Tab-separated table of C-alpha atoms and ligand atoms in Angstrom:
chain	number	residue	atom	x	y	z
S	1380	MET	CA	-7.146	-106.074	-61.533
S	1381	LYS	CA	-10.485	-107.820	-61.493
S	1382	PHE	CA	-12.036	-109.760	-64.365
S	1383	TYR	CA	-15.241	-111.677	-64.791
S	1384	ASN	CA	-14.006	-115.238	-65.138
S	1385	THR	CA	-16.547	-117.353	-67.049
S	1386	LEU	CA	-15.116	-120.460	-65.422
S	1387	ALA	CA	-15.773	-119.142	-61.900
S	1388	GLY	CA	-19.017	-117.409	-62.866
S	1389	LYS	CA	-17.945	-114.258	-61.044
S	1390	LYS	CA	-15.493	-111.373	-60.937
S	1391	GLU	CA	-12.128	-112.439	-59.597
S	1392	LYS	CA	-8.863	-110.778	-58.748
S	1393	PHE	CA	-6.264	-111.583	-61.369
S	1394	LYS	CA	-3.443	-113.714	-59.986
S	1395	PRO	CA	-0.877	-114.667	-62.631
S	1396	LEU	CA	0.998	-117.964	-62.615
S	1397	LYS	CA	4.312	-116.112	-62.860
S	1398	LYS	CA	4.971	-112.786	-61.210
S	1399	LYS	CA	4.091	-109.822	-63.451
S	1400	PHE	CA	3.741	-112.041	-66.520
S	1401	ALA	CA	0.572	-113.070	-68.343
S	1402	GLY	CA	0.222	-115.788	-70.970
S	1403	LEU	CA	-2.702	-114.845	-73.222
S	1404	TYR	CA	-4.395	-116.845	-75.964
S	1405	THR	CA	-7.119	-115.275	-78.081
S	1406	CYS	CA	-9.022	-117.322	-80.654
S	1407	GLY	CA	-8.280	-115.826	-84.036
S	1408	PRO	CA	-10.181	-115.534	-87.287
S	1409	THR	CA	-11.256	-118.252	-89.664
S	1410	VAL	CA	-9.727	-116.873	-92.830
S	1411	TYR	CA	-12.343	-117.776	-95.406
S	1412	ASP	CA	-13.679	-114.229	-95.808
S	1413	TYR	CA	-13.238	-110.679	-94.518
S	1414	ALA	CA	-13.789	-110.208	-90.785
S	1415	HIS	CA	-17.066	-108.466	-89.959
S	1416	LEU	CA	-17.552	-105.749	-87.363
S	1417	GLY	CA	-18.882	-108.321	-84.866
S	1418	ASN	CA	-15.617	-110.262	-85.023
S	1419	LEU	CA	-13.702	-107.005	-84.743
S	1420	ARG	CA	-15.610	-105.979	-81.619
S	1421	THR	CA	-14.251	-109.097	-79.916
S	1422	TYR	CA	-10.674	-108.282	-80.969
S	1423	ILE	CA	-11.076	-104.720	-79.643
S	1424	PHE	CA	-12.198	-106.080	-76.251
S	1425	GLU	CA	-9.171	-108.393	-76.184
S	1426	ASP	CA	-6.936	-105.467	-77.097
S	1427	VAL	CA	-8.280	-103.441	-74.175
S	1428	LEU	CA	-7.550	-106.402	-71.908
S	1429	LYS	CA	-3.992	-106.623	-73.164
S	1430	ARG	CA	-3.428	-102.876	-72.866
S	1431	ALA	CA	-4.825	-102.950	-69.328
S	1432	LEU	CA	-2.406	-105.719	-68.355
S	1433	ILE	CA	0.477	-103.751	-69.846
S	1434	LEU	CA	-0.562	-100.571	-68.013
S	1435	ASN	CA	-0.574	-102.628	-64.800
S	1436	GLY	CA	3.029	-103.568	-65.430
S	1437	TYR	CA	2.620	-107.076	-66.846
S	1438	ARG	CA	4.801	-108.548	-69.532
S	1439	ILE	CA	2.560	-110.376	-71.987
S	1440	LYS	CA	3.024	-113.300	-74.298
S	1441	HIS	CA	0.063	-113.093	-76.626
S	1442	VAL	CA	-0.715	-115.891	-79.071
S	1443	MET	CA	-3.392	-115.732	-81.755
S	1444	ASN	CA	-4.238	-118.583	-84.083
S	1445	ILE	CA	-5.365	-118.334	-87.661
S	1446	THR	CA	-7.884	-121.007	-88.532
S	1447	ASP	CA	-7.120	-122.046	-92.081
S	1448	VAL	CA	-8.282	-125.622	-91.799
S	1449	GLY	CA	-10.886	-127.737	-90.087
S	1450	HIS	CA	-13.629	-125.225	-89.202
S	1451	LEU	CA	-16.885	-126.669	-90.446
S	1452	THR	CA	-19.884	-124.467	-91.209
S	1453	SER	CA	-21.461	-125.631	-87.979
S	1454	ASP	CA	-19.221	-125.332	-84.911
S	1455	ALA	CA	-20.355	-128.849	-84.057
S	1456	ASP	CA	-18.556	-130.906	-86.695
S	1457	GLU	CA	-21.285	-130.870	-89.292
S	1458	GLY	CA	-21.561	-129.256	-92.676
S	1459	GLU	CA	-18.939	-128.299	-95.172
S	1460	ASP	CA	-15.463	-127.077	-94.320
S	1461	LYS	CA	-15.511	-123.251	-94.404
S	1462	MET	CA	-12.288	-123.023	-96.422
S	1463	THR	CA	-13.552	-125.512	-99.014
S	1464	LYS	CA	-16.784	-123.577	-99.297
S	1465	ALA	CA	-14.823	-120.361	-99.863
S	1466	LEU	CA	-12.733	-121.981	-102.612
S	1467	ARG	CA	-15.945	-122.902	-104.361
S	1468	ARG	CA	-17.381	-119.395	-103.862
S	1469	GLU	CA	-14.285	-117.878	-105.430
S	1470	GLU	CA	-14.197	-120.492	-108.194
S	1471	LYS	CA	-10.731	-121.681	-107.194
S	1472	PRO	CA	-9.486	-125.275	-107.549
S	1473	LEU	CA	-10.057	-127.561	-104.575
S	1474	THR	CA	-6.381	-128.044	-103.758
S	1475	MET	CA	-4.230	-127.562	-100.680
S	1476	GLU	CA	-2.216	-124.864	-102.504
S	1477	ALA	CA	-5.320	-122.869	-103.384
S	1478	MET	CA	-6.508	-123.206	-99.795
S	1479	LYS	CA	-3.217	-121.872	-98.474
S	1480	GLU	CA	-3.320	-118.940	-100.886
S	1481	LEU	CA	-6.856	-118.082	-99.847
S	1482	ALA	CA	-5.875	-118.294	-96.177
S	1483	TYR	CA	-2.917	-115.949	-96.651
S	1484	PHE	CA	-5.043	-113.482	-98.566
S	1485	TYR	CA	-7.692	-113.154	-95.841
S	1486	ALA	CA	-5.120	-113.361	-93.039
S	1487	GLU	CA	-3.347	-110.322	-94.535
S	1488	LYS	CA	-6.681	-108.477	-94.788
S	1489	PHE	CA	-7.354	-109.310	-91.163
S	1490	LYS	CA	-3.953	-108.019	-90.065
S	1491	LYS	CA	-4.625	-104.790	-91.948
S	1492	ASP	CA	-8.056	-104.427	-90.291
S	1493	ILE	CA	-6.673	-104.807	-86.811
S	1494	ALA	CA	-3.815	-102.399	-87.539
S	1495	GLU	CA	-6.356	-99.799	-88.670
S	1496	LEU	CA	-8.254	-100.341	-85.428
S	1497	ASN	CA	-5.054	-99.713	-83.472
S	1498	ILE	CA	-5.173	-103.247	-82.069
S	1499	LEU	CA	-1.742	-104.338	-80.857
S	1500	PRO	CA	-0.709	-107.430	-82.835
S	1501	PRO	CA	-0.009	-110.684	-80.959
S	1502	ASP	CA	3.557	-111.753	-80.281
S	1503	ILE	CA	2.860	-114.991	-82.131
S	1504	TRP	CA	0.538	-115.622	-85.045
S	1505	CYS	CA	0.035	-119.319	-85.697
S	1506	PHE	CA	-1.621	-120.947	-88.667
S	1507	ALA	CA	-3.399	-124.213	-87.851
S	1508	SER	CA	-2.144	-125.760	-91.100
S	1509	GLU	CA	1.449	-125.201	-89.970
S	1510	HIS	CA	0.912	-127.030	-86.672
S	1511	VAL	CA	-0.651	-130.288	-87.812
S	1512	LYS	CA	2.088	-132.367	-86.206
S	1513	ALA	CA	1.408	-130.842	-82.775
S	1514	GLN	CA	-2.297	-131.570	-83.251
S	1515	ILE	CA	-1.651	-135.180	-84.243
S	1516	ASN	CA	0.594	-135.598	-81.190
S	1517	LEU	CA	-2.136	-134.276	-78.915
S	1518	ILE	CA	-4.687	-136.672	-80.430
S	1519	LYS	CA	-2.202	-139.501	-79.844
S	1520	ARG	CA	-1.963	-138.520	-76.184
S	1521	LEU	CA	-5.747	-138.567	-75.936
S	1522	GLU	CA	-5.819	-141.957	-77.572
S	1523	ASN	CA	-3.221	-143.271	-75.119
S	1524	ASN	CA	-5.301	-141.934	-72.233
S	1525	ASP	CA	-8.357	-143.674	-73.691
S	1526	TYR	CA	-10.362	-140.552	-74.525
S	1527	ALA	CA	-10.393	-140.983	-78.323
S	1528	TYR	CA	-12.109	-143.484	-80.591
S	1529	SER	CA	-12.439	-143.905	-84.347
S	1530	THR	CA	-15.530	-144.102	-86.533
S	1531	ASN	CA	-15.955	-144.304	-90.287
S	1532	ASP	CA	-15.629	-140.555	-90.756
S	1533	GLY	CA	-13.087	-139.567	-88.146
S	1534	VAL	CA	-11.592	-139.748	-84.671
S	1535	TYR	CA	-13.796	-138.508	-81.831
S	1536	PHE	CA	-13.395	-137.387	-78.228
S	1537	ASN	CA	-15.474	-139.340	-75.749
S	1538	VAL	CA	-16.978	-136.675	-73.490
S	1539	VAL	CA	-18.406	-139.137	-70.955
S	1540	LYS	CA	-14.864	-140.169	-70.027
S	1541	PHE	CA	-13.984	-136.607	-69.068
S	1542	LYS	CA	-15.448	-136.024	-65.646
S	1543	ASP	CA	-15.669	-132.237	-65.784
S	1544	TYR	CA	-16.986	-131.949	-69.320
S	1545	GLY	CA	-19.037	-128.769	-69.753
S	1546	LYS	CA	-17.841	-127.019	-66.567
S	1547	LEU	CA	-17.172	-123.745	-68.414
S	1548	ALA	CA	-20.678	-123.490	-69.835
S	1549	ARG	CA	-22.285	-125.218	-66.844
S	1550	LEU	CA	-23.813	-127.718	-69.249
S	1551	ARG	CA	-26.185	-130.084	-67.545
S	1552	ARG	CA	-24.251	-133.282	-67.413
S	1553	LEU	CA	-24.771	-135.025	-70.737
S	1554	ASP	CA	-28.383	-134.030	-71.059
S	1555	ASN	CA	-28.442	-135.982	-74.285
S	1556	LYS	CA	-29.235	-132.917	-76.290
S	1557	SER	CA	-27.293	-133.412	-79.443
S	1558	ARG	CA	-25.111	-130.531	-80.475
S	1559	THR	CA	-25.629	-131.620	-84.030
S	1560	ARG	CA	-28.858	-131.578	-85.904
S	1561	VAL	CA	-27.829	-134.626	-87.925
S	1562	ILE	CA	-26.932	-137.211	-85.354
S	1563	ASN	CA	-23.950	-139.276	-86.323
S	1564	PRO	CA	-25.045	-142.791	-85.272
S	1565	GLU	CA	-21.466	-143.916	-84.797
S	1566	LYS	CA	-20.792	-141.371	-82.079
S	1567	LYS	CA	-20.899	-142.856	-78.596
S	1568	ASN	CA	-22.451	-139.697	-77.118
S	1569	PRO	CA	-24.212	-136.847	-78.884
S	1570	ARG	CA	-21.720	-134.302	-77.559
S	1571	ASP	CA	-18.631	-136.204	-78.696
S	1572	PHE	CA	-16.682	-134.056	-81.103
S	1573	ALA	CA	-14.228	-134.653	-83.926
S	1574	LEU	CA	-10.502	-134.568	-83.303
S	1575	TRP	CA	-9.712	-135.658	-86.839
S	1576	LYS	CA	-11.923	-135.900	-89.921
S	1577	PHE	CA	-11.129	-138.214	-92.802
S	1578	ASN	CA	-10.841	-136.853	-96.299
S	1579	GLU	CA	-9.582	-138.953	-99.180
S	1580	LYS	CA	-8.723	-136.061	-101.464
S	1581	LEU	CA	-7.409	-133.263	-99.266
S	1582	GLY	CA	-5.483	-133.018	-96.039
S	1583	TRP	CA	-2.574	-134.633	-94.242
S	1584	GLU	CA	-1.511	-138.190	-93.563
S	1585	SER	CA	-2.079	-139.301	-89.964
S	1586	PRO	CA	-1.947	-142.579	-87.992
S	1587	TRP	CA	-5.743	-142.830	-88.483
S	1588	GLY	CA	-5.965	-141.941	-92.169
S	1589	LYS	CA	-5.711	-138.926	-94.441
S	1590	GLY	CA	-7.726	-135.879	-93.490
S	1591	PHE	CA	-7.961	-132.727	-91.388
S	1592	PRO	CA	-7.654	-131.916	-87.718
S	1593	GLY	CA	-10.855	-130.720	-86.033
S	1594	TRP	CA	-11.244	-127.025	-85.288
S	1595	HIS	CA	-11.040	-127.345	-81.501
S	1596	ILE	CA	-7.838	-129.367	-81.356
S	1597	GLU	CA	-5.877	-126.632	-83.113
S	1598	CYS	CA	-6.401	-124.142	-80.299
S	1599	SER	CA	-5.552	-126.628	-77.533
S	1600	ALA	CA	-2.429	-127.793	-79.358
S	1601	MET	CA	-1.096	-124.379	-80.353
S	1602	ALA	CA	-1.923	-122.730	-77.028
S	1603	MET	CA	0.016	-125.470	-75.209
S	1604	GLU	CA	2.872	-125.325	-77.679
S	1605	TYR	CA	3.480	-121.611	-77.112
S	1606	LEU	CA	2.147	-120.974	-73.609
S	1607	GLY	CA	2.672	-124.292	-71.838
S	1608	GLU	CA	0.196	-126.857	-70.527
S	1609	SER	CA	-1.252	-124.348	-68.051
S	1610	PHE	CA	-1.479	-120.619	-68.659
S	1611	ASP	CA	-3.267	-117.492	-67.480
S	1612	ILE	CA	-5.925	-116.102	-69.811
S	1613	HIS	CA	-7.943	-117.359	-72.766
S	1614	CYS	CA	-10.523	-115.246	-74.616
S	1615	GLY	CA	-13.077	-115.283	-77.386
S	1616	GLY	CA	-16.679	-114.390	-78.091
S	1617	ILE	CA	-19.495	-115.803	-75.934
S	1618	ASP	CA	-20.484	-118.169	-78.739
S	1619	HIS	CA	-17.299	-120.091	-77.960
S	1620	ILE	CA	-18.352	-120.975	-74.409
S	1621	PRO	CA	-20.573	-124.040	-74.924
S	1622	VAL	CA	-18.672	-125.795	-77.705
S	1623	HIS	CA	-15.271	-124.550	-78.806
S	1624	HIS	CA	-13.822	-123.567	-75.428
S	1625	THR	CA	-15.604	-126.379	-73.624
S	1626	ASN	CA	-13.920	-128.799	-76.012
S	1627	GLU	CA	-10.549	-127.070	-75.768
S	1628	ILE	CA	-10.599	-127.583	-71.998
S	1629	ALA	CA	-11.630	-131.234	-72.331
S	1630	GLN	CA	-8.862	-132.034	-74.806
S	1631	ALA	CA	-6.108	-130.224	-72.955
S	1632	GLU	CA	-6.994	-131.437	-69.471
S	1633	ALA	CA	-7.663	-135.020	-70.593
S	1634	ALA	CA	-4.196	-135.102	-72.143
S	1635	THR	CA	-2.216	-133.395	-69.378
S	1636	GLY	CA	-4.210	-133.970	-66.208
S	1637	LYS	CA	-3.545	-130.290	-65.373
S	1638	LYS	CA	-5.766	-127.236	-65.280
S	1639	PHE	CA	-5.539	-125.739	-68.771
S	1640	VAL	CA	-6.404	-122.059	-68.206
S	1641	ASN	CA	-7.075	-120.039	-65.057
S	1642	TYR	CA	-9.142	-117.142	-66.483
S	1643	TRP	CA	-11.635	-117.369	-69.333
S	1644	LEU	CA	-12.949	-114.030	-70.595
S	1645	HIS	CA	-15.708	-113.742	-73.169
S	1646	GLY	CA	-16.996	-110.795	-75.157
S	1647	ASN	CA	-20.677	-110.325	-75.928
S	1648	PHE	CA	-22.075	-109.845	-79.422
S	1649	LEU	CA	-22.367	-106.906	-81.697
S	1650	THR	CA	-25.927	-107.034	-82.978
S	1651	LEU	CA	-27.537	-105.639	-86.078
S	1652	LYS	CA	-31.277	-105.393	-86.653
S	1653	GLY	CA	-32.000	-107.379	-83.519
S	1654	ALA	CA	-29.760	-110.342	-84.259
S	1655	ARG	CA	-26.129	-111.269	-83.694
S	1656	MET	CA	-24.019	-109.855	-86.501
S	1657	GLY	CA	-22.946	-112.852	-88.524
S	1658	LYS	CA	-22.220	-114.213	-91.919
S	1659	SER	CA	-24.678	-117.066	-91.910
S	1660	LYS	CA	-27.719	-114.785	-91.751
S	1661	GLY	CA	-26.130	-112.213	-94.032
S	1662	ASN	CA	-26.575	-109.340	-91.565
S	1663	PHE	CA	-23.091	-107.963	-91.344
S	1664	LEU	CA	-20.860	-105.078	-92.293
S	1665	ASN	CA	-17.109	-105.029	-92.533
S	1666	LEU	CA	-14.549	-102.299	-92.036
S	1667	ALA	CA	-14.184	-101.495	-95.745
S	1668	GLU	CA	-17.932	-100.889	-95.988
S	1669	ILE	CA	-18.046	-98.363	-93.172
S	1670	LYS	CA	-14.954	-96.646	-94.567
S	1671	LYS	CA	-16.803	-96.251	-97.863
S	1672	LYS	CA	-19.581	-94.557	-95.920
S	1673	GLY	CA	-17.109	-91.941	-94.704
S	1674	PHE	CA	-16.164	-93.354	-91.308
S	1675	HIS	CA	-12.696	-93.841	-89.894
S	1676	PRO	CA	-11.972	-97.316	-88.460
S	1677	LEU	CA	-11.317	-95.659	-85.091
S	1678	ASP	CA	-14.913	-94.380	-85.068
S	1679	PHE	CA	-15.868	-98.030	-84.726
S	1680	ARG	CA	-13.263	-98.548	-82.023
S	1681	TYR	CA	-14.741	-95.604	-80.099
S	1682	LEU	CA	-18.225	-97.100	-80.491
S	1683	ALA	CA	-16.988	-100.442	-79.172
S	1684	LEU	CA	-15.489	-98.726	-76.113
S	1685	THR	CA	-18.827	-97.109	-75.237
S	1686	ALA	CA	-20.274	-100.499	-74.220
S	1687	HIS	CA	-18.989	-102.898	-71.591
S	1688	TYR	CA	-17.525	-105.963	-73.299
S	1689	ARG	CA	-19.954	-108.269	-71.485
S	1690	SER	CA	-23.026	-106.396	-72.740
S	1691	PRO	CA	-24.459	-106.714	-76.208
S	1692	LEU	CA	-23.807	-103.686	-78.393
S	1693	LEU	CA	-26.430	-102.603	-80.889
S	1694	PHE	CA	-24.867	-101.447	-84.102
S	1695	SER	CA	-26.443	-98.677	-86.172
S	1696	LEU	CA	-25.076	-96.003	-88.454
S	1697	GLU	CA	-26.584	-93.373	-86.120
S	1698	ALA	CA	-24.602	-94.781	-83.204
S	1699	LEU	CA	-21.483	-94.818	-85.371
S	1700	LYS	CA	-22.106	-91.179	-86.340
S	1701	ALA	CA	-22.349	-90.196	-82.680
S	1702	ALA	CA	-19.072	-92.044	-82.030
S	1703	LYS	CA	-17.447	-90.207	-84.919
S	1704	ILE	CA	-18.493	-86.808	-83.565
S	1705	ALA	CA	-17.283	-87.657	-80.067
S	1706	ARG	CA	-13.943	-88.891	-81.390
S	1707	GLN	CA	-13.413	-85.798	-83.498
S	1708	ARG	CA	-14.126	-83.582	-80.531
S	1709	LEU	CA	-11.640	-85.554	-78.444
S	1710	ASN	CA	-9.002	-85.231	-81.168
S	1711	ASN	CA	-9.601	-81.534	-81.347
S	1712	LEU	CA	-9.392	-81.120	-77.604
S	1713	PHE	CA	-6.201	-83.123	-77.514
S	1714	GLU	CA	-4.626	-81.105	-80.279
S	1715	PHE	CA	-5.113	-77.704	-78.732
S	1716	SER	CA	-5.970	-78.065	-75.105
S	1717	PHE	CA	-2.631	-78.636	-73.517
S	1718	LYS	CA	-0.930	-75.337	-73.838
S	1719	LEU	CA	-1.670	-73.750	-70.519
S	1720	LEU	CA	-2.420	-76.771	-68.350
S	1721	LYS	CA	0.846	-77.770	-66.780
S	1722	ASN	CA	0.116	-80.385	-64.122
S	1723	GLN	CA	-1.013	-83.899	-64.789
S	1724	ASN	CA	-4.388	-84.734	-63.327
S	1725	SER	CA	-3.744	-87.533	-60.864
S	1726	LYS	CA	-7.356	-87.676	-59.618
S	1727	PHE	CA	-8.485	-88.296	-63.172
S	1728	ARG	CA	-5.837	-90.957	-63.649
S	1729	GLU	CA	-6.864	-92.767	-60.506
S	1730	ALA	CA	-10.566	-92.842	-61.436
S	1731	PHE	CA	-9.792	-93.918	-64.997
S	1732	PHE	CA	-7.420	-96.656	-63.832
S	1733	ASN	CA	-9.995	-97.955	-61.333
S	1734	ALA	CA	-12.624	-98.195	-64.061
S	1735	VAL	CA	-10.284	-100.137	-66.327
S	1736	ASN	CA	-9.181	-102.468	-63.558
S	1737	ASP	CA	-12.777	-103.190	-62.639
S	1738	ASP	CA	-13.409	-105.805	-65.324
S	1739	LEU	CA	-12.373	-103.456	-68.148
S	1740	ASN	CA	-15.175	-100.976	-67.655
S	1741	THR	CA	-14.503	-98.817	-70.715
S	1742	PRO	CA	-17.845	-96.935	-70.664
S	1743	ARG	CA	-17.005	-95.786	-67.127
S	1744	ALA	CA	-13.458	-94.905	-68.187
S	1745	LEU	CA	-14.810	-92.796	-71.058
S	1746	ALA	CA	-17.263	-91.084	-68.715
S	1747	VAL	CA	-14.354	-90.236	-66.398
S	1748	LEU	CA	-12.441	-88.845	-69.371
S	1749	TRP	CA	-15.305	-86.584	-70.459
S	1750	LYS	CA	-16.014	-85.476	-66.912
S	1751	ASN	CA	-12.429	-84.314	-66.492
S	1752	ILE	CA	-11.933	-83.093	-70.018
S	1753	ASN	CA	-11.416	-79.480	-68.971
S	1754	SER	CA	-8.515	-80.266	-66.740
S	1755	LEU	CA	-6.420	-82.679	-68.765
S	1756	ASN	CA	-3.121	-81.885	-70.340
S	1757	SER	CA	-1.742	-83.700	-73.335
S	1758	ARG	CA	0.182	-86.194	-71.201
S	1759	ASP	CA	-3.070	-87.205	-69.476
S	1760	PHE	CA	-4.663	-87.775	-72.876
S	1761	LEU	CA	-1.740	-89.880	-74.050
S	1762	TRP	CA	-1.723	-91.870	-70.834
S	1763	ALA	CA	-5.463	-92.671	-71.175
S	1764	ASP	CA	-4.857	-93.582	-74.784
S	1765	ARG	CA	-2.607	-96.410	-73.709
S	1766	ILE	CA	-5.931	-98.134	-72.926
S	1767	LEU	CA	-8.316	-96.465	-75.346
S	1768	GLY	CA	-6.051	-96.774	-78.377
S	1769	LEU	CA	-7.740	-93.882	-80.153
S	1770	GLY	CA	-4.485	-92.831	-81.756
S	1771	PHE	CA	-3.870	-89.456	-80.079
S	1772	ASP	CA	-0.157	-90.071	-80.501
S	1773	LYS	CA	-0.616	-90.024	-84.258
S	1774	ILE	CA	-2.378	-86.688	-84.342
S	1775	LYS	CA	-0.016	-84.161	-85.786
S	1776	LYS	CA	0.045	-81.188	-83.541
S	1777	ILE	CA	-0.090	-78.291	-85.940
S	1778	GLY	CA	0.740	-76.207	-82.943
S	1779	ILE	CA	-0.461	-72.853	-81.831
S	1780	PRO	CA	1.093	-69.973	-83.769
S	1781	ALA	CA	3.485	-67.933	-81.614
S	1782	GLU	CA	1.512	-64.690	-81.877
S	1783	ILE	CA	-1.681	-66.482	-80.794
S	1784	ALA	CA	0.102	-68.132	-77.870
S	1785	ALA	CA	1.507	-64.730	-76.860
S	1786	LEU	CA	-1.960	-63.161	-76.898
S	1787	ALA	CA	-3.333	-66.064	-74.858
S	1788	GLU	CA	-0.539	-65.736	-72.291
S	1789	LYS	CA	-1.195	-62.006	-72.048
S	1790	ARG	CA	-4.893	-62.639	-71.512
S	1791	GLU	CA	-4.120	-65.270	-68.884
S	1792	LYS	CA	-1.995	-62.684	-67.059
S	1793	PHE	CA	-4.881	-60.170	-67.116
S	1794	ARG	CA	-7.175	-62.846	-65.744
S	1795	ARG	CA	-4.815	-63.602	-62.905
S	1796	GLU	CA	-4.706	-59.911	-62.119
S	1797	LYS	CA	-8.526	-59.862	-62.333
S	1798	LYS	CA	-8.402	-57.281	-65.144
S	1799	TRP	CA	-11.537	-58.720	-66.706
S	1800	LYS	CA	-12.141	-55.958	-69.247
S	1801	GLU	CA	-8.686	-56.251	-70.775
S	1802	ALA	CA	-8.903	-60.040	-70.710
S	1803	ASP	CA	-12.243	-59.946	-72.471
S	1804	LYS	CA	-10.908	-57.679	-75.184
S	1805	LEU	CA	-8.150	-60.172	-75.894
S	1806	ARG	CA	-10.656	-63.039	-75.880
S	1807	LYS	CA	-12.586	-61.274	-78.648
S	1808	GLU	CA	-9.413	-60.574	-80.571
S	1809	LEU	CA	-8.404	-64.245	-80.376
S	1810	ALA	CA	-11.876	-65.301	-81.534
S	1811	SER	CA	-11.638	-63.017	-84.536
S	1812	LEU	CA	-8.361	-64.746	-85.396
S	1813	GLY	CA	-10.090	-68.165	-85.267
S	1814	TRP	CA	-9.159	-69.244	-81.722
S	1815	LEU	CA	-11.628	-69.811	-78.930
S	1816	THR	CA	-10.585	-69.587	-75.320
S	1817	GLU	CA	-12.125	-71.872	-72.751
S	1818	ASP	CA	-11.570	-71.022	-69.114
S	1819	THR	CA	-11.271	-73.929	-66.735
S	1820	PRO	CA	-10.522	-74.008	-63.001
S	1821	THR	CA	-6.910	-74.917	-63.733
S	1822	GLY	CA	-6.269	-72.393	-66.482
S	1823	SER	CA	-7.355	-71.360	-69.942
S	1824	ARG	CA	-6.915	-73.248	-73.110
S	1825	LEU	CA	-7.205	-72.552	-76.778
S	1826	ILE	CA	-9.354	-74.370	-79.243
S	1827	ARG	CA	-9.196	-73.745	-82.946
S	1828	LYS	CA	-12.585	-72.898	-84.441
S	1829	ILE	CA	-13.732	-75.631	-86.815
L	1410	AMP	P1	-14.650	-116.645	-86.379
L	1410	AMP	O1	-13.785	-115.974	-87.427
L	1410	AMP	O2	-16.012	-116.953	-86.868
L	1410	AMP	O3	-13.965	-117.844	-85.774
L	1410	AMP	O4	-14.870	-115.586	-85.200
L	1410	AMP	C1	-13.840	-114.800	-84.682
L	1410	AMP	C2	-14.252	-114.195	-83.354
L	1410	AMP	O5	-15.373	-113.321	-83.496
L	1410	AMP	C3	-14.674	-115.211	-82.296
L	1410	AMP	O6	-14.068	-114.889	-81.056
L	1410	AMP	C4	-16.183	-115.080	-82.221
L	1410	AMP	O7	-16.670	-115.407	-80.944
L	1410	AMP	C5	-16.350	-113.596	-82.491
L	1410	AMP	N1	-17.676	-113.198	-83.023
L	1410	AMP	C6	-18.382	-113.754	-84.021
L	1410	AMP	N2	-19.555	-113.076	-84.244
L	1410	AMP	C7	-19.567	-112.037	-83.356
L	1410	AMP	C8	-20.480	-110.940	-83.072
L	1410	AMP	N3	-21.617	-110.759	-83.765
L	1410	AMP	N4	-20.151	-110.073	-82.091
L	1410	AMP	C9	-18.986	-110.216	-81.392
L	1410	AMP	N5	-18.091	-111.210	-81.615
L	1410	AMP	C10	-18.358	-112.118	-82.575
L	1411	ZN	ZN1	-9.996	-121.217	-80.604
């Protein structure tokens, strides 16, 4: 398998740390609102990655965090805490209990969304608020190694001390460009980021004072807790490259002195009206909204598969309609096309597998599927669906009525005997009964008229 590794800046062959095992960490949702389709595109890409690893025979340990604390409105430690803002929006009291309730509510919605998109759930879900001790311990390690310092509003990571800071994003070494619009004068360097933020009213007690862990420390701490100090693959959207993942690497490697993650994979944006789909600008749609418009969640999954995960994908209702039509046709073909095709199509499987293993090239895999569509039996469809996740296994096969199957067999016999006239008569008879016959090089198949 080959993946584009952001850290290496090129496609690389995947070499796991342990034989046939992959440790996988994917940054999860901040549960202050419903996920939008942009977020969901990223989770679909990560699902394809996981399915591809499984199809290649890997055992996976997949960890996904739930950010229910510490994510400020700007990724760079400024602005209001997103959870606090949501409590205000929903006119709830500003208490830890209300925050927890809100987090559970949106976490459940998120789990339902991903189930509807046929995304395999992680082996471990971890809430940041339930791992505060691990985060405090990691900050202590950083303090002991002289990477952390305190100011009036929190504890910060000193990026100048970390030699390789910014290697993931290829940031020009401390170019003095502040990540924050409001420069905190107490920070030693503009890029220093918060490990802990003080808050007198809400939060947890810590050796530095009451408050919240920073957003970045949660992922480093929980990833290491469940996957060890070094593991195989870490993913997220491309927006995470310059700040969140850059800071995760700095924290983990400054604490352990070991390489944190070998492969970093990042998904490009879903865009709407020329801009990244996002909450801040208000240009977003969520799954419930497209369902109200008559789409199935898997129509969106199909749309996501039509673009390579490293390319931007332009969202429009027209594109979603085209995806819906294609998916329905596939479902229909799956339901009725298997009857007379006995052998599995190994050439198809090889081409499809190669596309997937070449940096998860789903558009190429779909093209291979459509190109071979006339010579696939139901087992080929189900095999491809182990990657695509379009839910063929859930389609109830109504089945072909026995008298129709008998007519089709009889026609097939005439065709083999080159009795074209008789075969044609039966074709017309089948059509009048609502069944179309399609002749392919490997046999005929039946499709119900819709
Ligand atoms: P958040 O809940 O904001 O932490 O984001 C969850 C995931 O969605 C992250 O991996 C982000 O990188 C990703 N993401 C956010 N906006 C988009 C978008 N428009 N397209 C694709 N992925 C996105
Ligand atoms: Zn993260």
